[in-house]
Amino acid sequence: QVQLVESGGGLVQAGGSLRLSCAASGRTFSSYAMGWFRQAPGKEREFVAAIMWNGERTYYADSVKGRFTISRDNAKNTVYLQMNSLKPEDTAVYYCAAPRRWGTRDASEYDYWGQGTQVTVSS
């Protein structure tokens, strides 16, 4: 069982940066791959990035590749999402989540979710 709490969201101007954090509780955090999703008003939840349990592999949605970086610190039970060169279209509620298996972008295959943190990018 893993419980997830996101933080770090806020209001930023286009071109700015934010770093989201996701603190996990549970002894098995280090054995899970982790992912970030986002959901804008009126849109479906979409995959953003994922990281392997040991941090050795990552992958990203094309829309954020080169701008966002996912990382993790298993000693702190925390996964991060560094977001640079933010655009208004990045505005959404951002969620961290833990999947059943590595390599999936399908939200239905993620079993554990945080409550989300709002990111708003002004133009």
Coordinates of C-alpha atoms in Angstrom, one line a residue:
Q1 CA 0.0 0.0 0.0
V2 CA 1.3 3.4 -0.9
Q3 CA -0.2 6.8 0.0
L4 CA 0.8 9.8 -2.1
V5 CA 0.8 13.6 -1.4
E6 CA 1.7 16.2 -4.0
S7 CA 2.9 19.7 -3.4
G8 CA 4.7 22.5 -5.2
G9 CA 1.9 23.7 -7.5
G10 CA 1.1 27.4 -8.0
L11 CA 0.7 30.3 -10.4
V12 CA 3.6 31.0 -12.7
Q13 CA 4.1 33.1 -15.8
A14 CA 4.8 31.5 -19.2
G15 CA 8.4 30.6 -19.5
G16 CA 8.8 30.1 -15.8
S17 CA 9.6 27.0 -13.7
L18 CA 8.0 24.9 -10.9
R19 CA 9.1 21.8 -9.2
L20 CA 6.4 19.4 -8.0
S21 CA 7.1 16.9 -5.2
C22 CA 5.2 13.8 -4.4
A23 CA 5.8 12.3 -0.9
A24 CA 5.0 8.7 -0.5
S25 CA 4.3 6.7 2.7
G26 CA 4.7 3.0 2.9
R27 CA 7.7 0.8 3.1
T28 CA 7.4 -0.4 -0.5
F29 CA 7.8 3.0 -2.3
S30 CA 11.3 2.1 -3.6
S31 CA 9.9 -1.0 -5.4
Y32 CA 7.4 1.0 -7.4
A33 CA 7.8 2.8 -10.7
M34 CA 6.1 6.2 -10.4
G35 CA 4.4 8.5 -12.8
W36 CA 2.9 12.0 -13.2
F37 CA -0.4 12.8 -14.9
R38 CA -2.3 16.0 -15.4
Q39 CA -5.9 16.9 -16.0
A40 CA -7.0 20.2 -17.4
P41 CA -10.7 21.4 -17.1
G42 CA -12.9 19.5 -19.5
K43 CA -10.2 17.2 -20.6
E44 CA -9.2 13.6 -19.9
R45 CA -6.3 12.9 -17.5
E46 CA -3.2 12.6 -19.6
F47 CA 0.2 10.9 -19.0
V48 CA 3.1 13.3 -18.4
A49 CA 6.2 11.3 -17.3
A50 CA 7.3 8.1 -15.6
I51 CA 10.4 6.8 -13.8
M52 CA 11.6 3.3 -13.0
W53 CA 11.8 2.1 -9.4
N54 CA 15.5 2.7 -9.3
G55 CA 15.5 5.9 -11.4
E56 CA 17.5 4.4 -14.2
R57 CA 14.9 4.8 -16.9
T58 CA 12.4 7.6 -17.6
Y59 CA 10.0 8.4 -20.4
Y60 CA 7.8 11.4 -21.2
A61 CA 4.9 12.6 -23.2
D62 CA 5.9 14.3 -26.4
S63 CA 4.3 17.5 -25.2
V64 CA 6.7 17.9 -22.3
K65 CA 9.8 16.2 -23.6
G66 CA 12.8 18.5 -23.2
R67 CA 11.0 20.8 -20.8
F68 CA 10.1 18.5 -17.8
T69 CA 12.3 16.2 -15.8
I70 CA 11.1 13.4 -13.5
S71 CA 13.4 12.2 -10.8
R72 CA 13.2 10.4 -7.4
D73 CA 14.9 10.1 -4.1
N74 CA 14.1 6.7 -2.6
A75 CA 15.8 7.6 0.7
K76 CA 13.2 10.4 1.0
N77 CA 10.3 8.5 -0.5
T78 CA 9.8 11.3 -2.9
V79 CA 9.4 11.7 -6.6
Y80 CA 9.8 15.1 -8.3
L81 CA 8.7 16.8 -11.5
Q82 CA 10.9 19.7 -12.6
M83 CA 8.9 21.8 -15.1
N84 CA 10.8 24.4 -17.1
S85 CA 9.7 26.7 -20.0
L86 CA 6.1 26.4 -18.8
K87 CA 3.3 27.2 -21.3
P88 CA -0.3 28.2 -20.7
E89 CA -1.3 24.8 -22.1
D90 CA 0.5 23.2 -19.2
T91 CA -2.2 24.5 -16.8
A92 CA -3.8 21.5 -15.1
V93 CA -4.1 19.6 -11.9
Y94 CA -1.0 17.4 -11.6
Y95 CA -1.2 14.0 -10.0
C96 CA 1.5 11.5 -9.1
A97 CA 0.6 7.8 -9.2
A98 CA 2.1 4.3 -8.9
P99 CA 1.4 1.8 -11.7
R100 CA 1.0 -1.9 -11.6
R101 CA 3.7 -2.4 -14.2
W102 CA 6.5 -0.4 -15.7
G103 CA 6.1 1.1 -19.1
T104 CA 2.4 2.0 -19.2
R105 CA 0.9 5.4 -20.0
D106 CA -2.7 4.2 -19.3
A107 CA -4.1 5.8 -16.2
S108 CA -6.3 2.8 -15.6
E109 CA -3.2 0.8 -14.9
Y110 CA -2.1 3.1 -12.1
D111 CA -3.5 1.9 -8.7
Y112 CA -2.4 4.6 -6.3
W113 CA -3.0 8.3 -6.7
G114 CA -2.4 11.5 -4.9
Q115 CA -5.0 14.2 -4.4
G116 CA -3.4 16.5 -7.0
T117 CA -1.8 19.9 -7.0
Q118 CA -2.9 22.8 -9.2
V119 CA -0.5 24.4 -11.7
T120 CA -1.6 27.6 -13.5
V121 CA 0.5 29.2 -16.2
S122 CA -0.4 32.7 -17.2
S123 CA 0.3 34.1 -20.6

